[in-house]
Each structure stands twice: as structure tokens, then as C-alpha cells.
Coordinates of C-alpha atoms and ligand atoms in Angstrom, one line a residue:
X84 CA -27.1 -6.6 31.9
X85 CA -29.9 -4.3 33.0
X86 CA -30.4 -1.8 30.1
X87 CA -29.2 -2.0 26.5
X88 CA -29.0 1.3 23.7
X89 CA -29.9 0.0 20.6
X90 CA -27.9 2.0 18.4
X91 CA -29.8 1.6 15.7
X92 CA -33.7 2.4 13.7
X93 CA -37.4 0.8 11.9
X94 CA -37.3 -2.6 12.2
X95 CA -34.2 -4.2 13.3
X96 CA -34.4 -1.6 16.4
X97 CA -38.3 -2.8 17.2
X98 CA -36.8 -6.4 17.0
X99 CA -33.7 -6.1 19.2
X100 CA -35.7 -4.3 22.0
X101 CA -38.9 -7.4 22.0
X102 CA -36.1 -9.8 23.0
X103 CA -34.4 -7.4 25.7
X104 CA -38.3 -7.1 27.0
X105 CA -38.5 -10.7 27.2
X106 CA -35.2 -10.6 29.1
X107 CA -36.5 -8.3 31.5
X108 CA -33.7 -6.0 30.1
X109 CA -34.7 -2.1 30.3
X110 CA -33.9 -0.5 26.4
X111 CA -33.0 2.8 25.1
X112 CA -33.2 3.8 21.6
X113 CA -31.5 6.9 19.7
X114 CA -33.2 8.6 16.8
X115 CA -32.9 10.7 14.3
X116 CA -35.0 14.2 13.7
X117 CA -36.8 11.9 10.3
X118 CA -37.5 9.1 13.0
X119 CA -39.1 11.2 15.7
X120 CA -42.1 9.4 15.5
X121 CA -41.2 5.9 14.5
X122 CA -42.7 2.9 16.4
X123 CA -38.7 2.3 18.1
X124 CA -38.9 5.5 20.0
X125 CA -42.0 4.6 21.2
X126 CA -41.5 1.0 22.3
X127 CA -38.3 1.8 24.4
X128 CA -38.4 2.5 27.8
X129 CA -35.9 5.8 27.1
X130 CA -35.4 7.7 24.1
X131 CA -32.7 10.6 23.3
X132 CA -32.6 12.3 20.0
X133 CA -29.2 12.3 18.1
X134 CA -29.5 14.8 15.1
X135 CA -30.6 15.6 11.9
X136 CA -31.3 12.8 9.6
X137 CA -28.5 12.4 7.7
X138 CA -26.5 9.1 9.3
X139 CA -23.8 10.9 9.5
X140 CA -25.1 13.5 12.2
X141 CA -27.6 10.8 13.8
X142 CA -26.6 6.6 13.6
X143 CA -23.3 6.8 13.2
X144 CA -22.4 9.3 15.7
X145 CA -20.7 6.7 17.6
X146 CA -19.3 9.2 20.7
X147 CA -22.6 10.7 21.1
X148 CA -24.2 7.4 21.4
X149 CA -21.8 6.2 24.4
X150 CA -22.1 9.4 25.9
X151 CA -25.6 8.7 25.9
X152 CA -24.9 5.3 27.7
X153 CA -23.0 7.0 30.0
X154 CA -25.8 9.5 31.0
X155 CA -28.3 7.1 31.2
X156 CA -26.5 4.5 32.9
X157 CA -26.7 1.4 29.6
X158 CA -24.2 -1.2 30.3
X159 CA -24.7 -2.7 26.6
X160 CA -25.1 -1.9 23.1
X161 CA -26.6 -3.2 20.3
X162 CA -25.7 -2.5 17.1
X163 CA -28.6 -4.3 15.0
X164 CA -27.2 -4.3 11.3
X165 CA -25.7 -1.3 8.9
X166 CA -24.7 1.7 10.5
X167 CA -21.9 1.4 13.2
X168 CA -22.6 -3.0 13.3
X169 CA -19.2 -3.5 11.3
X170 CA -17.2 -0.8 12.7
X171 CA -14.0 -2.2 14.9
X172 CA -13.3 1.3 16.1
X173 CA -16.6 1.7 17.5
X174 CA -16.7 -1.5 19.1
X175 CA -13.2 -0.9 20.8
X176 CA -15.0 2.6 21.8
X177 CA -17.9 1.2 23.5
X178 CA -15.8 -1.9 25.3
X179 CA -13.1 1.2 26.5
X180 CA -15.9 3.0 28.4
X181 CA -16.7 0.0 30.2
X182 CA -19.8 -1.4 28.2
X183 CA -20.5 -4.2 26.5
X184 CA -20.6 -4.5 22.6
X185 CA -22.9 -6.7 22.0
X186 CA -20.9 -8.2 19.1
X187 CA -17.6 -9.7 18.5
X188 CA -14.3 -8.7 19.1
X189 CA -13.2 -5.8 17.0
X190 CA -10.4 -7.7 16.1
X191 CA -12.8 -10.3 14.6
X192 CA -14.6 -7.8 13.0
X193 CA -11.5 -6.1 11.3
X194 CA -10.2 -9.3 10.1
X195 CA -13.3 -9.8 8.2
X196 CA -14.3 -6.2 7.5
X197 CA -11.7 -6.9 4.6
X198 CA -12.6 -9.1 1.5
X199 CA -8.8 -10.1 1.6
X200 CA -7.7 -10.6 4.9
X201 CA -10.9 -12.3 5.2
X202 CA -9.8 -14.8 2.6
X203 CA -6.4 -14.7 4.2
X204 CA -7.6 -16.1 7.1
X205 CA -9.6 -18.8 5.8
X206 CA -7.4 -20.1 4.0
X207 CA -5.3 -20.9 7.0
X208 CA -8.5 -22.9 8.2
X209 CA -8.5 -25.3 4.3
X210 CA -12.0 -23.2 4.0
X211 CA -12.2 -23.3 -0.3
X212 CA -12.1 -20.2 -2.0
X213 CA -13.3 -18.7 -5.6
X214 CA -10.5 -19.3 -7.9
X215 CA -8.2 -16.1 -8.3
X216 CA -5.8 -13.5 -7.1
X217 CA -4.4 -14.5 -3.9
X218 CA -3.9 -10.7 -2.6
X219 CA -4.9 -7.6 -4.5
X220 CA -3.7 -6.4 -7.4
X221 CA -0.3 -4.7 -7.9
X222 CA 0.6 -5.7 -11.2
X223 CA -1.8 -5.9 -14.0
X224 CA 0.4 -8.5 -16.1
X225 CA 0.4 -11.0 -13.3
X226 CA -3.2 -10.3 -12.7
X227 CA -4.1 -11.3 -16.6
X228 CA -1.9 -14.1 -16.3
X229 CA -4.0 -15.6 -13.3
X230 CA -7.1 -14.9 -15.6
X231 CA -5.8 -16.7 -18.5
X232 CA -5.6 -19.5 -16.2
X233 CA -8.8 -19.3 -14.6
X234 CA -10.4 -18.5 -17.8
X235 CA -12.7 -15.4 -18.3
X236 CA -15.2 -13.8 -17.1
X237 CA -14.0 -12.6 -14.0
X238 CA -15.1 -10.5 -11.3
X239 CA -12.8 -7.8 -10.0
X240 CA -13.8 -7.1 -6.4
X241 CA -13.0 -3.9 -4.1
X242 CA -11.6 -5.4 -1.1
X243 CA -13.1 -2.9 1.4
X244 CA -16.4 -3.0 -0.8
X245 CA -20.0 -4.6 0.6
X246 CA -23.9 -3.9 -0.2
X247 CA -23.6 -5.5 -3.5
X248 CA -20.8 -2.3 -4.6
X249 CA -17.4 -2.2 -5.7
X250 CA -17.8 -5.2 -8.4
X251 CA -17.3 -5.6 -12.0
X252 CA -17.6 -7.9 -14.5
X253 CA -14.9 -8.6 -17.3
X254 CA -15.8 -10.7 -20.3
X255 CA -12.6 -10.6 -22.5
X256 CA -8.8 -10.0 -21.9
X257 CA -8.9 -6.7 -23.9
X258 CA -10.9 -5.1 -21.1
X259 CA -8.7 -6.3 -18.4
X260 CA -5.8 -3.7 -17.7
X261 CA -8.2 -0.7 -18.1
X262 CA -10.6 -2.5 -15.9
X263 CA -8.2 -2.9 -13.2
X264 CA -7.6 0.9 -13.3
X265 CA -10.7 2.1 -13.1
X266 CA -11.7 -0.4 -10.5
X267 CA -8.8 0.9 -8.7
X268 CA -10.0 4.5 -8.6
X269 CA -13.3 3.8 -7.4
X270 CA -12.2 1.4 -4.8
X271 CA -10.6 4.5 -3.7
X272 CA -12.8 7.1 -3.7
X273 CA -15.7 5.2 -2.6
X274 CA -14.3 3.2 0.2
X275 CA -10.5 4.7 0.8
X276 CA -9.0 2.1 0.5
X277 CA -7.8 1.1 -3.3
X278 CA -7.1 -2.7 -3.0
X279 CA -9.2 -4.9 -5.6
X280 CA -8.9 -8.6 -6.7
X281 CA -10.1 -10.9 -8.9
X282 CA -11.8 -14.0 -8.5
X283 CA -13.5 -16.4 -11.1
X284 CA -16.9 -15.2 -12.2
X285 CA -19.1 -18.1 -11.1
X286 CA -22.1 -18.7 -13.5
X287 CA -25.3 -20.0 -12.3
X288 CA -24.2 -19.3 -8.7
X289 CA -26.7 -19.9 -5.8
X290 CA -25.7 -17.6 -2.9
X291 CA -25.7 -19.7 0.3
X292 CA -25.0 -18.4 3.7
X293 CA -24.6 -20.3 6.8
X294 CA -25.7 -18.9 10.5
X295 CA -23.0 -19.2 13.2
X296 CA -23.2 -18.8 17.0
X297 CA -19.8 -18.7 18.8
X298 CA -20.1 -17.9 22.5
X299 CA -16.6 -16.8 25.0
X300 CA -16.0 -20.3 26.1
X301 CA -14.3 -21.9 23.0
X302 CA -18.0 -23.6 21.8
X303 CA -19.3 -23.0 18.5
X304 CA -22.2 -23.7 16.6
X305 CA -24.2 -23.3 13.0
X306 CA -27.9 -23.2 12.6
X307 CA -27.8 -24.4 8.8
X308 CA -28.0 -22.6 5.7
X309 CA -30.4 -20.1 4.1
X310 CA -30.3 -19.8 0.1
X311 CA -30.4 -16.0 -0.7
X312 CA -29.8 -16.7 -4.4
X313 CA -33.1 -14.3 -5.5
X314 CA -31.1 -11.0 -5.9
X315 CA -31.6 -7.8 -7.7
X316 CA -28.4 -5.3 -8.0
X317 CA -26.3 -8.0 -6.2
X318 CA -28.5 -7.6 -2.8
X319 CA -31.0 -9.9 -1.3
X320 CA -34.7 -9.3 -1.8
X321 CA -36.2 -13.2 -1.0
X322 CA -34.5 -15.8 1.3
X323 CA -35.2 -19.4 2.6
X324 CA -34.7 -21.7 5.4
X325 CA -33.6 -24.1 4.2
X326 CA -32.4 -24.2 1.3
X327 CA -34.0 -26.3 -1.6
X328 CA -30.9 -27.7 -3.0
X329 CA -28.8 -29.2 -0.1
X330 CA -28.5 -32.6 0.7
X331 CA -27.7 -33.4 4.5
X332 CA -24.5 -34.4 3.6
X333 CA -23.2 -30.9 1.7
X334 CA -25.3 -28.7 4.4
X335 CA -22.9 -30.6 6.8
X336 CA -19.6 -30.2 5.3
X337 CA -20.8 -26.5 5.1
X338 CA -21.5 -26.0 9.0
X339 CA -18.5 -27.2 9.3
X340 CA -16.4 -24.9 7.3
X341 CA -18.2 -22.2 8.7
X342 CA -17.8 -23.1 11.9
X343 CA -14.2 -23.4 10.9
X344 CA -13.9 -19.6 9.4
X345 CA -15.6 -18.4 12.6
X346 CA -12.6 -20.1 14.6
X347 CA -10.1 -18.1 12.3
X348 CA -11.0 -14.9 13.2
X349 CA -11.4 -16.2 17.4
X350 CA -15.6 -15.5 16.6
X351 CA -17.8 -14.3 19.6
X352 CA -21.2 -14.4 19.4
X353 CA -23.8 -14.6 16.3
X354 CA -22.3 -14.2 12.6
X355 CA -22.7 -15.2 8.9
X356 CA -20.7 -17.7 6.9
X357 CA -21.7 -16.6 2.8
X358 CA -20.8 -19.1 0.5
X359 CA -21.1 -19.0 -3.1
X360 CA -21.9 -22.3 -4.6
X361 CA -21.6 -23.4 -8.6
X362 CA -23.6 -25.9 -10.9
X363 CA -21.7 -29.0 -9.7
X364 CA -22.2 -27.6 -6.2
X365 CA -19.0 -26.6 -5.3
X366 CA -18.9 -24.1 -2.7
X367 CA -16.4 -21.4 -1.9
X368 CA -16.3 -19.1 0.9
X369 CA -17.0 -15.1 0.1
X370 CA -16.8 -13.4 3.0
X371 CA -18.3 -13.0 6.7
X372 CA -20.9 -10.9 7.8
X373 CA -19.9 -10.1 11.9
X374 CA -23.4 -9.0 12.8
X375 CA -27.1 -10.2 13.1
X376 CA -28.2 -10.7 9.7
X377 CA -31.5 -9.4 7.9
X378 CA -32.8 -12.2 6.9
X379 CA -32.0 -13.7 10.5
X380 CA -35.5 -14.6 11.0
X381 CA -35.5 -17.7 8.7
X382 CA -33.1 -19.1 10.4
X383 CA -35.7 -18.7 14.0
X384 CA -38.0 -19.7 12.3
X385 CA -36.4 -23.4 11.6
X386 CA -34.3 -23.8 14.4
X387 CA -37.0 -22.5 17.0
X388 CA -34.1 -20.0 18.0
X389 CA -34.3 -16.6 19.1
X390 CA -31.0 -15.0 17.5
X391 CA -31.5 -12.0 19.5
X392 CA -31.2 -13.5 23.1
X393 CA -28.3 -15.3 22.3
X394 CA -26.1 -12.6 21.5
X395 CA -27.5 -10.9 24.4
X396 CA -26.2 -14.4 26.7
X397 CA -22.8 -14.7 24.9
X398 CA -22.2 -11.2 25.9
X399 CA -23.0 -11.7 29.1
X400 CA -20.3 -14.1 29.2
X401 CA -22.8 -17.1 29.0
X402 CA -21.9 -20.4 27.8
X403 CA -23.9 -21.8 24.9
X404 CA -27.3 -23.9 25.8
X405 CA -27.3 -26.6 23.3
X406 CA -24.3 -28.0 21.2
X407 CA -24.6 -28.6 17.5
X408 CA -26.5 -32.2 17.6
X409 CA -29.2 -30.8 19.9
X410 CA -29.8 -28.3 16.5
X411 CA -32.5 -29.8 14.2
X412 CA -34.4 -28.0 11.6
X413 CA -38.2 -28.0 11.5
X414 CA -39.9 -27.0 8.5
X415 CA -39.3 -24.4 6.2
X416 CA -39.2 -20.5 6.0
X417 CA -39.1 -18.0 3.6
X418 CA -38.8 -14.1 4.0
X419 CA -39.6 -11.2 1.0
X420 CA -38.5 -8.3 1.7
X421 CA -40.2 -5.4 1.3
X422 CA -39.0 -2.3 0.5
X423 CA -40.7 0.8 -1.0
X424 CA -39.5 0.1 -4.6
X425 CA -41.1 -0.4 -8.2
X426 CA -39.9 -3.6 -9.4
X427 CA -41.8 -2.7 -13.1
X428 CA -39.4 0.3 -12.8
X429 CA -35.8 -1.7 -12.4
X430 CA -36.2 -1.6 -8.5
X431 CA -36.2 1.9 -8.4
X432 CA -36.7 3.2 -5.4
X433 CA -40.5 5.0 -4.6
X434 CA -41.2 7.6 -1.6
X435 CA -44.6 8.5 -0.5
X436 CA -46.7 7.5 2.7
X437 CA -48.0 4.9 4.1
X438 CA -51.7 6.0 3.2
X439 CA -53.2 2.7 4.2
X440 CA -50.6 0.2 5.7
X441 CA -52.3 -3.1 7.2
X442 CA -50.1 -6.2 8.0
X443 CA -51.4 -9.8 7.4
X444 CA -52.0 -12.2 10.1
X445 CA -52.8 -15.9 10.7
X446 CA -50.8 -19.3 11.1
X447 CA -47.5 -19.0 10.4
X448 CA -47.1 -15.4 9.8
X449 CA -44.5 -13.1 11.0
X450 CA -44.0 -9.4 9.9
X451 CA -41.1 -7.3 11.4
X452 CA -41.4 -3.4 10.3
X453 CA -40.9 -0.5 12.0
X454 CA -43.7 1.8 10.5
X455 CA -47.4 2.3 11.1
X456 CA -50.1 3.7 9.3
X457 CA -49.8 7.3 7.9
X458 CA -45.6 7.7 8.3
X459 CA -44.0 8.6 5.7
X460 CA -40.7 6.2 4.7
X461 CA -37.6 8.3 5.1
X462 CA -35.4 9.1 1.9
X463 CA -32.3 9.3 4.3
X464 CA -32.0 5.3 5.2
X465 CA -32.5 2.2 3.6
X466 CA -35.6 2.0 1.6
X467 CA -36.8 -1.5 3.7
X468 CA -40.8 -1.2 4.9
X469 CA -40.9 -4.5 6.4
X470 CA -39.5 -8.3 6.0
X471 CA -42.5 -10.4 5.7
X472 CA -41.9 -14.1 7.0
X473 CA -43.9 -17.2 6.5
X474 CA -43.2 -20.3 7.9
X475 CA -44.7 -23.9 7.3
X476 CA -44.0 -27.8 8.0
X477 CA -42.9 -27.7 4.3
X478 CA -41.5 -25.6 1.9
X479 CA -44.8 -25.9 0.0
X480 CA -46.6 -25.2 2.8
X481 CA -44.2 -22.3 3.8
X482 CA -44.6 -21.0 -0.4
X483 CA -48.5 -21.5 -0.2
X484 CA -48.6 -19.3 2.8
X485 CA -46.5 -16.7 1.3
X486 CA -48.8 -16.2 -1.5
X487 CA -51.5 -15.6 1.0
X488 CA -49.5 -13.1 3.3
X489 CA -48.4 -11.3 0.2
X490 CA -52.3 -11.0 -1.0
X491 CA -53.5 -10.2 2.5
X492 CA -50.3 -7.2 3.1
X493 CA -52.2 -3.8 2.3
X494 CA -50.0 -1.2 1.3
X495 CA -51.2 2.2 -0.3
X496 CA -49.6 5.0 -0.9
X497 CA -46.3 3.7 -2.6
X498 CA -45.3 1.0 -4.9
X499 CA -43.9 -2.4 -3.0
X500 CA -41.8 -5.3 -3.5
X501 CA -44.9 -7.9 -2.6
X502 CA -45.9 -8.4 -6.0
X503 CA -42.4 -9.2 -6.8
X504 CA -42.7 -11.5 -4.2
X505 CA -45.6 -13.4 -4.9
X506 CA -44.2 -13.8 -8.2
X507 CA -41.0 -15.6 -7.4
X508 CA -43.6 -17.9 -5.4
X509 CA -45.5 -18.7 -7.9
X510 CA -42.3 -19.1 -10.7
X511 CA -42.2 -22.5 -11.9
X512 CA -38.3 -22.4 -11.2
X513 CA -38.4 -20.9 -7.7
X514 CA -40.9 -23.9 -7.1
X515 CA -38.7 -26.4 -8.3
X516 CA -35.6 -24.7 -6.8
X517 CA -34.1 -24.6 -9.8
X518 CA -32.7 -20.6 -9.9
X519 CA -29.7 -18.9 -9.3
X520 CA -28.9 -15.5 -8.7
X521 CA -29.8 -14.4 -11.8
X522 CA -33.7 -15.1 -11.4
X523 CA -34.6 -11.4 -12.2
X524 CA -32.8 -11.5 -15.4
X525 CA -33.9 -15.0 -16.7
X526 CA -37.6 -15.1 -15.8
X527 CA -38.5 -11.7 -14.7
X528 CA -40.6 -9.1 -16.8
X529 CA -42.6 -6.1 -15.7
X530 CA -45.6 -7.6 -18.0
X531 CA -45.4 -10.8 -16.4
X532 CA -46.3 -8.6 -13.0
X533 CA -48.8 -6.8 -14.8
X534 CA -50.9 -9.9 -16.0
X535 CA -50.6 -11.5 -12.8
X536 CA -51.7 -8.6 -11.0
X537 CA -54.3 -8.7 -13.4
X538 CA -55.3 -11.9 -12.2
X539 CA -55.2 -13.5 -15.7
X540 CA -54.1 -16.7 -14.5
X541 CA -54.9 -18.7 -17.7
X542 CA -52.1 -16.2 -19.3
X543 CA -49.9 -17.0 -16.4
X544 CA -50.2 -20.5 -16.9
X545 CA -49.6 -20.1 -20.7
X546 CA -46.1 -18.7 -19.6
X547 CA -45.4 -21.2 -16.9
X548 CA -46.2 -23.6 -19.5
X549 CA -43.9 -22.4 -22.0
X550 CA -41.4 -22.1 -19.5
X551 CA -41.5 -25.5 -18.6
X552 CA -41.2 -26.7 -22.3
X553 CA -38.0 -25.0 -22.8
X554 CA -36.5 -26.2 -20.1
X555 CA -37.3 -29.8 -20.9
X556 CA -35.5 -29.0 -24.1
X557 CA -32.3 -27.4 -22.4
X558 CA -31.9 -30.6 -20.2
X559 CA -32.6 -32.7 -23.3
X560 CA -29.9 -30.9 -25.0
X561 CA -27.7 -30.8 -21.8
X562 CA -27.7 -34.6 -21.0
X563 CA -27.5 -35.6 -24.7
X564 CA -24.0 -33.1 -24.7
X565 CA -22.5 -34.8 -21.1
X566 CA -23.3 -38.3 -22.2
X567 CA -23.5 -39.1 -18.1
X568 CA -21.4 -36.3 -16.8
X569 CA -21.1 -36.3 -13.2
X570 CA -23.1 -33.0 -13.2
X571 CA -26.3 -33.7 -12.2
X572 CA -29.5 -31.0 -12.5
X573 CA -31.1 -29.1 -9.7
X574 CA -32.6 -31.4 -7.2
X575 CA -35.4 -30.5 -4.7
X576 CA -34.3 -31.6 -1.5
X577 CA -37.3 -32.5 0.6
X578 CA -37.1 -32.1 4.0
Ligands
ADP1240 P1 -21.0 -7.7 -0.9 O1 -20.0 -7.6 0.2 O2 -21.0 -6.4 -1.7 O3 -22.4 -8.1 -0.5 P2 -20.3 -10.3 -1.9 O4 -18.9 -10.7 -2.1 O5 -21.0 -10.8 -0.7 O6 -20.4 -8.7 -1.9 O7 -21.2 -10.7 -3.2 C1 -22.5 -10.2 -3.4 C2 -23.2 -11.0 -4.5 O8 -22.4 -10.8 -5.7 C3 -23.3 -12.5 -4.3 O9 -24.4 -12.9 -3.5 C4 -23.3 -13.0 -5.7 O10 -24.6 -12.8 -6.2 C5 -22.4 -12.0 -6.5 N1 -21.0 -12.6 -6.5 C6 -20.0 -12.4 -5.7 N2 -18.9 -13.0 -6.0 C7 -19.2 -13.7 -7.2 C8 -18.4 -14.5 -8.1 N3 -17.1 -14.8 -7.9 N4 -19.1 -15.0 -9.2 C9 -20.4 -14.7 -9.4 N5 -21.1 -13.9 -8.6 C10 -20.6 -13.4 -7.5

């Protein structure tokens, strides 16, 4: 592979192409009218523009972008994450005009570009899954009757549905049928396809995910788990490496199962197991993500591997360098992300420009972004400045360093997620890894932002100490109530 189009923008393009560089492999990126300017087009040794900025007539213009490949002579493509990353079509497209996807199979892909044949196929594989229907929904009597059984609330789920959309919640049998309808019709005319399902509504869960790396020659690998439990809307806004909760035992029986659904679907290359995980820490299997992941880099961080290059080698028909007991994690990593929204505002999204935009540096320290100083973030795409990524011999020393990068980041000019982010650091639950995915909603407050902004850390503390109190009293409470129960709290796993 001499030169590879990354089919893609901002960051994840920037990231891509460093690899290929290091690889000695030419790049070419593809931009949008918006992106004219972006650090991408600049960094790549070719650049062709595809359109106006809408996705539609730029990124996902996936016969322009092999023509291009074509014309310039690219023999592989990359498809970073979003756009045309989870498309089968396009992947057949590309493989058809004699270049490499560098991606799975598109069978792989369709298999798991569906909630339920996803699940279909795991199950062949003894992967567990969330209690509920086992295909979607045809008959709303049946469907209550599995609910009644499973006991409510339960989550209906579009099949075809992804980014956090195409969920809702049902608290009582009343709501059910109507529920089911109305699910239906938005299932259909947001994603075409009308098939929804049900599945046990898991309270407390902790979303854990687990990197895989399959190459063409039968071997398969995971680089343990990151805990992407600190959500807002459903989506992912601060991940860890790993995770605070797992002990060696569980975080093995997990590899293994998701080495196990990557084998269902005959996996090439890198991918993402998500699991969802309850109180007693039973995990089941949610669905597969067929791409390079955001919040890859927490993974490189730990496991000293560049995700990048190895999709690159498996594509290239390459056998794996290292089997699973050659994989060890060292240290700890966390990522924020941060994207140009007002978390005192209910995440809204913010526009504006980058009036003063200076990254941190020092020990431990990695920012990917795809903007510089004075650009102006683009309402047409995802609303992501940067992922800021901190990495340490501990998780302390990984949080501690956090707090310090998120201090150091200068952003002016629009509101950010990094105060957000220092605030999960310095949560008393995040600390003790105690949280679940509904951290925003249980401990998160616009004052609280405001007064640590503020600095008023004896007022901080006040809170942190109250918060404390009452949780002493919940587990009083909780262990007086399971007289010894098996289920045991939250325990920090120290690495
Ligand atoms: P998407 O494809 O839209 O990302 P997922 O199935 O991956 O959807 O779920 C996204 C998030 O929704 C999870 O990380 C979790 O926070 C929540 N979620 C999904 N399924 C359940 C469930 N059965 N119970 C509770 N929360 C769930």
C-alpha cells in the first residue's frame, strides 16, 4: 500500500494520515467547501475538494470519492469513523474497483449494522444478551407478555438506530402498545427501516466496551476494556482505560466473549465489542461498532498500541504481531471530549470561533483536533473540537493530570466541554468509580460548574462532603436491607 484517501475530516482524518506518514504511506484527503482550510487538507500530501458542505454532497459521496482514488492512483481507503465507516455498500464499492477498504468485510459490517441480526448472531456464539424480545416486534400482545415477564421499565430500541437515537423508555404497561406504535413510525421515517425491540431497561448500567483486533489469518485479539459510562443524551462525552470496576477475572471472561462475537460475524481487522453491564456486574452484549472507535486512543495509550497501523497491516493482508498473552496494560488513560457545547445549557450545542485556541502540553498529554487558532467550527458536522487524553502509571495519576490539561487547554471564543470535564475529575463518585451512566443526572448541576469555576473550593468541598454523607447512609440502608446479599458495592480495582 503506497497511498491511502482518507475519506473522511478534523480530527480523526489528521490522525489516520500521522500513522500512514509513519508508514511511509503517501495520503490524500477529500474536503468539503466548510473544510477548505482545515489542518487535514493541509497535512496530506494531495487534496481534492468534494462539494458543498452538507455530508450529503461532500463525505458521503461515496462514487466521487473512488473516482478520486482512481484519478489519483490510492490503492486504499480509510474510512475513520461516521460518515461512510459503517456502510457495507460502500465497502463492496471500493473493494469492486480494485482497492482496499481498510475495514472489514461488508458482510461483517451488515451483520452488525443491525441491532437484531447483530444479536442474532451472538447468540449463536453463547455471547449473553439483555433480557427481551428475541426479534422485533410484530405483535404488541406478545411483546407485553415478554415485558410482564421481564418486568418494567423497558427500553424499545430501533433496530437500524445508533448515536444514542431511536430509544425509548417505558415505565408502565399502560404505555406499552402506544409506545410500540410510535416507536414504529419513527424507526421508519428516521432510519427506513421500521423494526424495533425491546430489551430490559438496565438500571445503574456502566457501559463497557471491549477493543478487538482480528487480522485475515483466523487470529484474533482484544486489547481490554474502556468504561464509557459518563454519557449525556446516550453518547459518550469521558472514557477510561481501564476501567475502575473490573477485576482480572471479569475483564477476561469479557475478551473473550468479544473475541467470540467478532468470530460470529468472520471479523477483519480493528472493531468494538459494547457491553452493558448491571449492579451485580452482569454483562450483556449491545451491539458492535465495525470501525476505529473515538475514544480509540485510551486504548493506545494502555496497551502501547498504535490502532491505526494495525488496520493498515491487516489490510495489507498481514498476520497479527503479538497474540493475546503478549497484551498487558500499563497504566491508565482517560480521554474528555471536547466538543463546542454549553454543558450549563443541557449540552447545547455553541458556534463561534476559535478566537484564542492553545492546546496543553507536558508528561503525559495527548490532544487530537483538527482545528487551529482563528477557524471557525462548522455547523454542518459533528460539533467535536478535540479529544483531550491524559495518561498516567495510575488512574490517580492519569485523573491528576487531567485536571491539569483541562486548566492549561485555552479556548476562547465558544463555550467547551472542559469544565465539564474537570468536574467529573474531581466528583467524589467518578474518583471512587462508583457512577453509572447516569452521572449527569445524579451529581451534575450547572451551579456546581459555576462555583467551581469560581474557584470556591471550600464550597466544593461542602458538596463533596455532603455527597459523601449520603452515600454512607444509602449503603447503610442497602446492606442493612440484603442482610449479606451476594451484591457487593462498587469496588475500585487498582491496577
Ligand atoms: P446506539 O447504537 O444508539 O449508540 P446503544 O445500544 O449502543 O445505542 O446504547 C447507547 C446507550 O444507551 C448505552 O451506552 C446505554 O447508556 C444506554 N442503553 C442501551 N441499552 C440499554 C438498556 N438495555 N438498559 C439501560 N440503558 C441502555
Amino acid at each position: 500500500m503506497k497511498k491511502i484517501l482518507v475519506a473522511n475530516r478534523g480530527e480523526i482524518a489528521l490522525r489516520i494520515m500521522k500513522s500512514a506518514r509513519e508508514m511511509n504511506i503517501k495520503t490524500v484527503a477529500v474536503y468539503s467547501d466548510a473544510d477548505r482550510n482545515s489542518p487535514h487538507v493541509k497535512y496530506a500530501d494531495e487534496a481534492v475538494c468534494l462539494g458543498p458542505p452538507p455530508s450529503n454532497q461532500s463525505y458521503l459521496l461515496g462514487d466521487k470519492i473512488i473516482k478520486v482514488c482512481q484519478d489519483l492512483g490510492v490503492d486504499g481507503i480509510h474510512p475513520g469513523y461516521g460518515f461512510l465507516s459503517e456502510n457495507g455498500d460502500f465497502a463492496e464499492a471500493v473493494e469492486k474497483a480494485g482497492i482496499t477498504f481498510i475495514g472489514p468485510k461488508a458482510k461483517s459490517m451488515q451483520i452488525m449494522g443491525d441491532k437484531l441480526s447483530a444479536k442474532e448472531a451472538a447468540k449463536a456464539f453463547d455471547i449473553p444478551l439483555v433480557p427481551g424480545t428475541e426479534g422485533a416486534i410484530e405483535d404488541p400482545e406478545k411483546a407485553k407478555a415478554i415485558c410482564q415477564e421481564i418486568g418494567f421499565p423497558v427500553l424499545i430500541k430501533a433496530s437500524a438506530g445508533g448515536g444514542g437515537k431511536g430509544m425509548r423508555i417505558v415505565e408502565k404497561e399502560e404505555e406499552l402498545e402506544e409506545q410500540i406504535h410510535s416507536a414504529i413510525s419513527e424507526a421508519k421515517s428516521a432510519f427506513g427501516n421500521g423494526a424495533v425491540f425491546i430489551e430490559k431497561y438496565v438500571a445503574s448500567p456502566r457501559h463497557i466496551e471491549v477493543q478487538v483486533l482480528c487480522d485475515k489469518h483466523g487470529n484474533r485479539v482484544h486489547l481490554f476494556e474502556r468504561d464509557c459510562s459518563v454519557q449525556r443524551r446516550h453518547q459518550k462525552v469521558v472514557e477510561e482505560a481501564p476501567s475502575a470496576i473490573l477485576s482480572g477475572e471479569l475483564r477476561a471472561q469479557m475478551g473473550q466473549k468479544a473475541v467470540d462475537v467478532a468470530r460470529s460475524c468472520d471479523y477483519e481487522g480493528a472493531g468494538t465489542v459494547e457491553f452493558i453491564m448491571d449492579e451485580d456486574h452482569n454483562f450483556y452484549f449491545m451491539e458492535m461498532n465495525t470501525r476505529l472507535q473515538v475514544e480509540h486512543p485510551v486504548t493506545e495509550m494502555i496497551t502501547g498500541i498504535d490502532l491505526v497501523k494495525e488496520q493498515i497491516k491487516v489490510a495489507r493482508g498481514e498476520k497479527l504481531s503479538f497474540s493475546q498473552n503478549d497484551l498487558k496494560i500499563e497504566g491508565h488513560a482517560f480521554e474528555v471530549r471536547v466538543y463546542a457545547e454549553n454543558a450549563r445549557e443541557n449540552f447545547m450545542p455553541d458556534i463561534g470561533k476559535l478566537r484564542v485556541y492553545k492546546r496543553p502540553h507536558g508528561p503525559g498529554v495527548r490532544v487530537d483536533d483538527g482545528f487551529e487558532q482563528g477557524m471557525d467550527i462548522p455547523i454542518h458536522y459533528d460539533p467535536m473540537i478535540s479529544k483531550l487524553v491524559t495518561y498516567g502509571k495510575n488512574r490517580e495519576e492519569a485523573r491528576m493530570r487531567m485536571i491539569r490539561a483541562c486548566e492549561d487547554y485555552q479556548i476562547v471564543g465558544l463555550t467547551t466541554t472542559l469544565d465539564f470535564g474537570k468536574f467529573v475529575m474531581q466528583h467524589p463518585a467518578f474518583i471512587s468509580g462508583d457512577f453509572d451512566t447516569h452521572f449527569v443526572q445524579k451529581h451534575f448541576s450547572p451551579d456546581l460548574l459555576d462555583r467551581q469555576t469560581a474557584g470556591n473550593s471550600e464550597e466544593v468541598a461542602a458538596l463533596m462532603a455532603a455527597y459523601l454523607l449520603e452515600k454512607r447512609k444509602q449503603s447503610e440502608v442497602s446492606a442493612a436491607e440484603s442482610h449479606g446479599s451476594k451484591r457487593s458495592a462498587w469496588k475500585y480495582n487498582r491496577q
